Coordinates of C-alpha atoms and ligand atoms in Angstrom, one line a residue:
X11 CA 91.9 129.6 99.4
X12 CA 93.6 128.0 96.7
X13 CA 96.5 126.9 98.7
X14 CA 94.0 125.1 101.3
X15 CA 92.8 123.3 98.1
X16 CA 96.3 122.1 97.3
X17 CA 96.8 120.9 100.4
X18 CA 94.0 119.1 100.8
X19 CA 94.7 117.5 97.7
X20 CA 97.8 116.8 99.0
X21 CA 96.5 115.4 102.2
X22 CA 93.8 113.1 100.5
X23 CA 96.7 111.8 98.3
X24 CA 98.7 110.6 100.3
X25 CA 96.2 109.2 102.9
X26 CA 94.9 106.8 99.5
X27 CA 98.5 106.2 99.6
X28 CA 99.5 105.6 102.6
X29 CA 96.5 102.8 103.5
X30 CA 97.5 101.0 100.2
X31 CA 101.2 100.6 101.9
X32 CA 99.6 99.5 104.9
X33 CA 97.2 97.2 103.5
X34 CA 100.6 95.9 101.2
X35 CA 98.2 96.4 97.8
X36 CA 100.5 97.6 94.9
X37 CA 101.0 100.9 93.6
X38 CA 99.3 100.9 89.7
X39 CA 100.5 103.8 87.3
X40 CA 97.6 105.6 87.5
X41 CA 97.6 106.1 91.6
X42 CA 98.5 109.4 93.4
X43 CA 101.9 108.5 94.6
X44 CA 104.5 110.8 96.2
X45 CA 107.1 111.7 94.3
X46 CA 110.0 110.4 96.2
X47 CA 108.4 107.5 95.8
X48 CA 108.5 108.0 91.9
X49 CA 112.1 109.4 91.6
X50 CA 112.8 106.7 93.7
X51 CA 111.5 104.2 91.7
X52 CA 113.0 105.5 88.2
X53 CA 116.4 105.1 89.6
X54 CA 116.2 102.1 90.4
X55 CA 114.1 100.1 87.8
X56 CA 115.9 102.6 85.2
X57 CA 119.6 100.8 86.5
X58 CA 118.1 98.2 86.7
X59 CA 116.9 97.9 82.8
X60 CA 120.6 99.6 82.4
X61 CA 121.9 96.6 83.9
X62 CA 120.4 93.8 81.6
X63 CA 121.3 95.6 78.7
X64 CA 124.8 96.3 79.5
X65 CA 125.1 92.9 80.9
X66 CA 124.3 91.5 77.2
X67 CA 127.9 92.2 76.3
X68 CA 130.5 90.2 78.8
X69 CA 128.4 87.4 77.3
X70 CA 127.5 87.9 73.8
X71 CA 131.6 88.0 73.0
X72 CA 131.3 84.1 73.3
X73 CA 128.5 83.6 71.6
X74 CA 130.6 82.6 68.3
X75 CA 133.5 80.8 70.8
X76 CA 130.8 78.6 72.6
X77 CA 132.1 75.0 72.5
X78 CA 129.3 73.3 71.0
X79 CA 126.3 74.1 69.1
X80 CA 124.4 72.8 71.9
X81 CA 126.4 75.6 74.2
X82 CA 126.2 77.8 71.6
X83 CA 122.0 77.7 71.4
X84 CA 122.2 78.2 74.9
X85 CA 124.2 81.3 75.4
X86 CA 122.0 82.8 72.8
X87 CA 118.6 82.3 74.1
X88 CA 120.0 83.7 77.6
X89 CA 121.6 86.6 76.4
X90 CA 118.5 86.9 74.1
X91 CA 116.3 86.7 77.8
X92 CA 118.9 89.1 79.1
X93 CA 117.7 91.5 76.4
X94 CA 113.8 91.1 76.8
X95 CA 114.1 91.7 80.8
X96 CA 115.8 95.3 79.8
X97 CA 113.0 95.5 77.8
X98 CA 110.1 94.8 80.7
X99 CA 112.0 97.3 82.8
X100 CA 112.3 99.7 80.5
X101 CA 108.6 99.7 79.9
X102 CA 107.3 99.2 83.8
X103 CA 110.0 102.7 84.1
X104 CA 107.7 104.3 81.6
X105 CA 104.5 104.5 83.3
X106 CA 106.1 106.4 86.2
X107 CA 106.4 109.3 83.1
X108 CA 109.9 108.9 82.4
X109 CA 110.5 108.3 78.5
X110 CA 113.1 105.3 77.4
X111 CA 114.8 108.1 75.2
X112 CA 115.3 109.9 79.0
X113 CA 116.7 106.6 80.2
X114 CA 119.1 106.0 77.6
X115 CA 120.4 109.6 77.6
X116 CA 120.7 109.2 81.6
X117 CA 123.1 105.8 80.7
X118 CA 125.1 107.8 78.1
X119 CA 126.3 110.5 80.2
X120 CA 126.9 108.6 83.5
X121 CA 123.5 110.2 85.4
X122 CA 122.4 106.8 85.7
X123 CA 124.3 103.8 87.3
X124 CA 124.4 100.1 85.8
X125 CA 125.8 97.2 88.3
X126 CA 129.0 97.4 88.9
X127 CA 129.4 93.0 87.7
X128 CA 128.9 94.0 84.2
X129 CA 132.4 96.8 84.1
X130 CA 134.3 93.1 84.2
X131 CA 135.8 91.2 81.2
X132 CA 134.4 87.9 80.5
X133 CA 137.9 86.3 79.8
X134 CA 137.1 82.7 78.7
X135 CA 134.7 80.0 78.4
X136 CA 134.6 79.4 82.3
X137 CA 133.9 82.8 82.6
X138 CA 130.7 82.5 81.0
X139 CA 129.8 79.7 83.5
X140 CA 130.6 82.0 86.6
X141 CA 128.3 84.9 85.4
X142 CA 125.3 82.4 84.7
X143 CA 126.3 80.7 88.1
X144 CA 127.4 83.8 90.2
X145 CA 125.6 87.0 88.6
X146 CA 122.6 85.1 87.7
X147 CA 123.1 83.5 91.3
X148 CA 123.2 87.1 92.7
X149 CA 120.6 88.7 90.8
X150 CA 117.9 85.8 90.9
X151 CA 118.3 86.4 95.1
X152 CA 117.8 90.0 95.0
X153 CA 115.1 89.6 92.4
X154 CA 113.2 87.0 93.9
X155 CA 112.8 89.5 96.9
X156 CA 111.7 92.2 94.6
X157 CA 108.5 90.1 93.5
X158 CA 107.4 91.3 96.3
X159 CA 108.1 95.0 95.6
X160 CA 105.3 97.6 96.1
X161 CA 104.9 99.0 92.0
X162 CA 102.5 96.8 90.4
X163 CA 104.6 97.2 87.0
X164 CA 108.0 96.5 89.0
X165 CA 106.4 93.5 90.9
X166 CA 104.9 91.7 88.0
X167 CA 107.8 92.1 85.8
X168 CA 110.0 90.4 88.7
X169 CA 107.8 87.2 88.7
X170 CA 108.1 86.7 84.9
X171 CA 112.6 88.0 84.9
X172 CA 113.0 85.4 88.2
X173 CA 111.8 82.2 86.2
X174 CA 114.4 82.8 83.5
X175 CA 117.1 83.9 85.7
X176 CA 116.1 80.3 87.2
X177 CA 117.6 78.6 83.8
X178 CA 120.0 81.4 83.1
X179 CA 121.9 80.0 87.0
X180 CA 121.9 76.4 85.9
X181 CA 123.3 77.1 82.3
X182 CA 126.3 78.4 84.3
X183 CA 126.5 75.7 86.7
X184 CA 126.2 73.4 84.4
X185 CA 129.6 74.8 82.8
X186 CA 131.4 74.7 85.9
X187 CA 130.5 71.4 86.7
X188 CA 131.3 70.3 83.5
X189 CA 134.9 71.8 83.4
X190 CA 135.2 70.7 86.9
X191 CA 135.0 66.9 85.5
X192 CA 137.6 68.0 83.0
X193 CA 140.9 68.3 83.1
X194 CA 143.3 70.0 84.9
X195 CA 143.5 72.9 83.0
X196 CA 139.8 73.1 82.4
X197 CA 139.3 72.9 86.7
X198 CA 142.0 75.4 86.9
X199 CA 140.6 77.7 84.3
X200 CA 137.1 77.2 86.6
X201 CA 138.6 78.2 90.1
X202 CA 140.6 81.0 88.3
X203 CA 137.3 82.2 87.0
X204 CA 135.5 81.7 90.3
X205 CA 138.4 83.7 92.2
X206 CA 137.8 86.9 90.1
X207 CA 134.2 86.5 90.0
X208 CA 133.0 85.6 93.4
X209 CA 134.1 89.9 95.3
X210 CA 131.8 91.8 92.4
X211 CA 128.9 89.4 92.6
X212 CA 129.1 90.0 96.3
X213 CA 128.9 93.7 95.7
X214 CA 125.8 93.5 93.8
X215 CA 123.8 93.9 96.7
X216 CA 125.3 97.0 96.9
X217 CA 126.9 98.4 100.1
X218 CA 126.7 98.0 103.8
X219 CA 123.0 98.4 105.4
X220 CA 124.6 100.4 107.6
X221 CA 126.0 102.4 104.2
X222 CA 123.3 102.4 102.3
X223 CA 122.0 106.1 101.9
X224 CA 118.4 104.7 99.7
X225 CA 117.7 101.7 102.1
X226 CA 115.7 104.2 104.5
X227 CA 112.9 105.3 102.4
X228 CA 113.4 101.9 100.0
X229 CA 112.2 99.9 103.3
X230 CA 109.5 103.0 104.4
X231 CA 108.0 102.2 100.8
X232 CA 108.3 98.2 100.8
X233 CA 110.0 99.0 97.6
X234 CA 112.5 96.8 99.2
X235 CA 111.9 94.0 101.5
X236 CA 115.3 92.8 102.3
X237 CA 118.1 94.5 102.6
X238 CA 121.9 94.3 101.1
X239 CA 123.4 93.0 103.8
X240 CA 120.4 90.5 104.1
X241 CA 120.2 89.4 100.9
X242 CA 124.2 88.9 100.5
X243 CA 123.9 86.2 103.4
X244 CA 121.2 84.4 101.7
X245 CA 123.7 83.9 98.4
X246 CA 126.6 83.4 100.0
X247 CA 125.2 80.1 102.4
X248 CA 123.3 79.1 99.2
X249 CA 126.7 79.4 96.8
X250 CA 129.1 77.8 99.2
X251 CA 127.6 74.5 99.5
X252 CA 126.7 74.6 95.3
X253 CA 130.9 75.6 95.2
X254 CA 131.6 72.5 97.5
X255 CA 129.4 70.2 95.7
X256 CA 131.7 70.4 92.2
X257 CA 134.9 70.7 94.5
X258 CA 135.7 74.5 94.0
X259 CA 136.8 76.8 96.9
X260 CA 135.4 80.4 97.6
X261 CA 138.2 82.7 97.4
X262 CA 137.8 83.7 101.0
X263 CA 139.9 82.4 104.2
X264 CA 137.6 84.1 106.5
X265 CA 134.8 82.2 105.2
X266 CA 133.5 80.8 108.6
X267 CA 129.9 78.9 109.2
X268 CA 128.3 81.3 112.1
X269 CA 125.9 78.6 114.1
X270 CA 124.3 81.6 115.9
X271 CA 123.5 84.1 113.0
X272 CA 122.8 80.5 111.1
X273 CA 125.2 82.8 107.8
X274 CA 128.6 82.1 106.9
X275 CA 130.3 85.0 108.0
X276 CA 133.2 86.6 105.4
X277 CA 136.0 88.7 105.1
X278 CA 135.7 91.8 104.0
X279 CA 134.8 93.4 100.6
X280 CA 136.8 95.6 99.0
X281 CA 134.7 98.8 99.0
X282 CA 137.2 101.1 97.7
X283 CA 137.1 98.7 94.4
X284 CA 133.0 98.7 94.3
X285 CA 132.9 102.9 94.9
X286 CA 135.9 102.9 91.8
X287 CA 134.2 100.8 89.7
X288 CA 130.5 102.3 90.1
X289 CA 132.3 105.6 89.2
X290 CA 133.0 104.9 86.4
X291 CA 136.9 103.5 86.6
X292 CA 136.3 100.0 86.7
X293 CA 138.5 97.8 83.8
X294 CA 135.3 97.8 81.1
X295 CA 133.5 101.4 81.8
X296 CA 134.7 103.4 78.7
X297 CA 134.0 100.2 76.7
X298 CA 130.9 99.2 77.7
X299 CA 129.4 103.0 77.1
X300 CA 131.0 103.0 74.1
X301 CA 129.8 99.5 72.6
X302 CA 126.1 101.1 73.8
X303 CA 126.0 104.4 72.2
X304 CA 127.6 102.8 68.9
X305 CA 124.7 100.8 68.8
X306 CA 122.2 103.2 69.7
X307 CA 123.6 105.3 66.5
X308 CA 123.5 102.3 64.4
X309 CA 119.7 101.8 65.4
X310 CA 118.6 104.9 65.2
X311 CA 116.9 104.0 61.4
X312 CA 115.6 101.2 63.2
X313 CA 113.2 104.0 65.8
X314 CA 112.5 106.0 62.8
X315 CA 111.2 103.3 60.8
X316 CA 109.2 101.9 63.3
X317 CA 107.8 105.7 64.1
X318 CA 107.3 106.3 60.3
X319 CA 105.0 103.2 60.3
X320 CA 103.0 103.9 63.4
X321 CA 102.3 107.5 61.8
X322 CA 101.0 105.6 58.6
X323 CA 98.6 103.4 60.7
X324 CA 97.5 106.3 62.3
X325 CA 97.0 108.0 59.0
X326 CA 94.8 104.9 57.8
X327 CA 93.1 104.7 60.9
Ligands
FAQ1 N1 126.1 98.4 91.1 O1 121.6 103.0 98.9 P1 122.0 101.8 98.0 C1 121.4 91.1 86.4 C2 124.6 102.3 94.0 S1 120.5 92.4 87.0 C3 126.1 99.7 90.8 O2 122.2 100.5 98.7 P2 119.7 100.9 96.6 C4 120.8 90.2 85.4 C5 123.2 102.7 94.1 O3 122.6 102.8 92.9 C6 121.6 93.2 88.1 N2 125.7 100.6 91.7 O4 121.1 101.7 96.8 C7 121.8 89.8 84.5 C8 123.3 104.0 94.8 O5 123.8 105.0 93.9 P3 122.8 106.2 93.3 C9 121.0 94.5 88.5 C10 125.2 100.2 92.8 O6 119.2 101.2 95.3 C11 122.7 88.7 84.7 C12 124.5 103.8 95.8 O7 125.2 102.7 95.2 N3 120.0 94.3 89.5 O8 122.5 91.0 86.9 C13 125.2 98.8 93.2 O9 118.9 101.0 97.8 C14 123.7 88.4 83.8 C15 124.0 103.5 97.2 O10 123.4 102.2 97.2 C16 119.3 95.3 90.0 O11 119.5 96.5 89.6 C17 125.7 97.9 92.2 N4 125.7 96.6 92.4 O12 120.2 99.3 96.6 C18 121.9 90.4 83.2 C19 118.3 95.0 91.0 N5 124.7 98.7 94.4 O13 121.7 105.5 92.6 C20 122.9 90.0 82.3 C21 117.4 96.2 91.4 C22 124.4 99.9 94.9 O14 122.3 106.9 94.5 C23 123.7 89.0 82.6 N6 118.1 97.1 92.3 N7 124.7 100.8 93.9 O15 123.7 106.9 92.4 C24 118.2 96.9 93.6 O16 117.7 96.0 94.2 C25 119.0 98.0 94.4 O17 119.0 99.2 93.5 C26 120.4 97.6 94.8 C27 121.1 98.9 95.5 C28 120.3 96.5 95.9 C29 121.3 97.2 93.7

């Protein structure tokens, strides 16, 4: 008897479920979901708060090297964004029951991923104009389609994240522009940086469709609504003509306008690189933990206080 209750339970669940995909209403917190659909989503919105985190620190090495105060104010108020997007992710992860101390513990000992872009160095100040033009370039695409995600939480948070990214691409085409009117050196440092940035931010959107082991139930969910392969085209016919416009060339000769797919059709990405570096071999891994769980440490007064507090407002409550 009580196992035709359960399923029945089960049943009714998933029916509420299933007619809010087909209607395409968001998921709230508080719905039944299945949970697939849940584990599914803490991977994901969990790398992705990873990601803005970690990505904090290619950047924030320049903030004290920025050429100008003007520059300087910049760099800071987009790393600063950087920070507060990890923190909206962290938060929509939550209601799906997972706690941020589970998050960061799932970071710390390699359970959970963070994009591959951020294992990189940032080696100068062009460098800092690629990621705002390239990563930011990359992520704002992906993002953009992920407005449109079904997780209330997830969905909204995308909509606030895409307008900054918005600024966060122009600060760093704005540098390359800049140092493209420069001088030799300063165009050569550009294209140097645009050579070993341009491969990661195309594998960003992750692998192959045809590869990509999530993209079945991501797609079955509308958790997703475009997929890698569909997404990467988008960025790269959008970054070739911004490249041409302040003279620099994409770092690929098989770089071909397709007038029947209407895409530029490239040569290939190194995968082996991508699988290495997601792994945890790429040039920054170790650091990057490292730099992460140092400052975790060093915080930890910061979590008590702030628990201390709440339990003393309760008290007076
Ligand atoms: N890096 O089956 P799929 C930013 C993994 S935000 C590392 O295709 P899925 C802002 C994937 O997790 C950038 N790992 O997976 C900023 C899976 O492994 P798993 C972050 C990757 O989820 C700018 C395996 O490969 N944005 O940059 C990557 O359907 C500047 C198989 O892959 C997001 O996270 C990768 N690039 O599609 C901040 C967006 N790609 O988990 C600071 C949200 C794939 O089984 C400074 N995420 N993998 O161990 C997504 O849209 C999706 O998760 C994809 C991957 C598209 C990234």
């Amino acid at each position: 008897m009580e196992q035709r209750d359960d399923a029945l339970v089960q049943s009714t669940m998933q029916s509420a479920f299933d007619r809010k995909m087909e209607q395409d209403m968001p998921i709230e917190p508080k719905d039944e979901m299945p949970e697939g659909y849940r584990k599914h989503l803490i991977r994901q919105m969990s790398q992705h708060a990873h990601s803005e985190v970690i990505g904090m620190q290619p950047e924030g090495n320049w903030i004290t090297r920025a050429p100008s105060l003007r520059a300087r104010q910049i760099l800071l108020a987009k790393i600063q964004d950087e920070c507060g997007h990890g923190l909206y992710l962290y938060s929509a992860a939550e209601t799906l029951g997972i706690s941020r101390a589970e998050m960061t513990e799932q970071l710390h000992t390699g359970k959970a991923k963070y994009s591959n872009i951020f294992n990189y160095p940032a080696l100068n100040w062009a460098d800092v104009g690629a990621i705002g033009w390239l990563v930011d370039g990359a992520a704002i695409v992906n993002q953009v389609s992920l407005q449109r995600t079904s997780y209330g939480p997830y969905s909204r948070a995308m909509v606030r994240i895409c307008k900054e990214e918005s600024f966060h691409q122009r600060q760093g085409y704005e540098i390359m522009s800049k140092m493209m009117c420069g001088t030799v050196a300063q165009r050569e440092m550009a294209q140097d940086a645009m050579n070993r940035w341009w491969w990661p931010s195309l594998m960003m959107f992750g692998p192959h469709d045809s590869e990509s082991p999530h993209t079945g139930d991501a797609f079955r969910w509308k958790i997703k609504r475009q997929s890698n392969d569909e997404l990467r085209a988008k960025f790269i016919d959008k970054t070739v003509q911004q490249a041409d416009v302040i003279g620099l060339t994409v770092p690929d000769k098989d770089l071909r306008w397709n007038e029947a797919r209407g895409h530029y059709d490239h040569g290939p990405i190194n995968w082996q690189e991508f699988y290495k570096v997601i792994g945890g071999y790429g040039p920054c891994n170790v650091q990057r933990i490292a730099h992460h769980k140092k400052v975790h440490s060093d915080g930890a007064w910061v979590r008590a206080a702030a628990e201390a507090y709440m339990t003393k407002q309760k008290l007076i409550a």
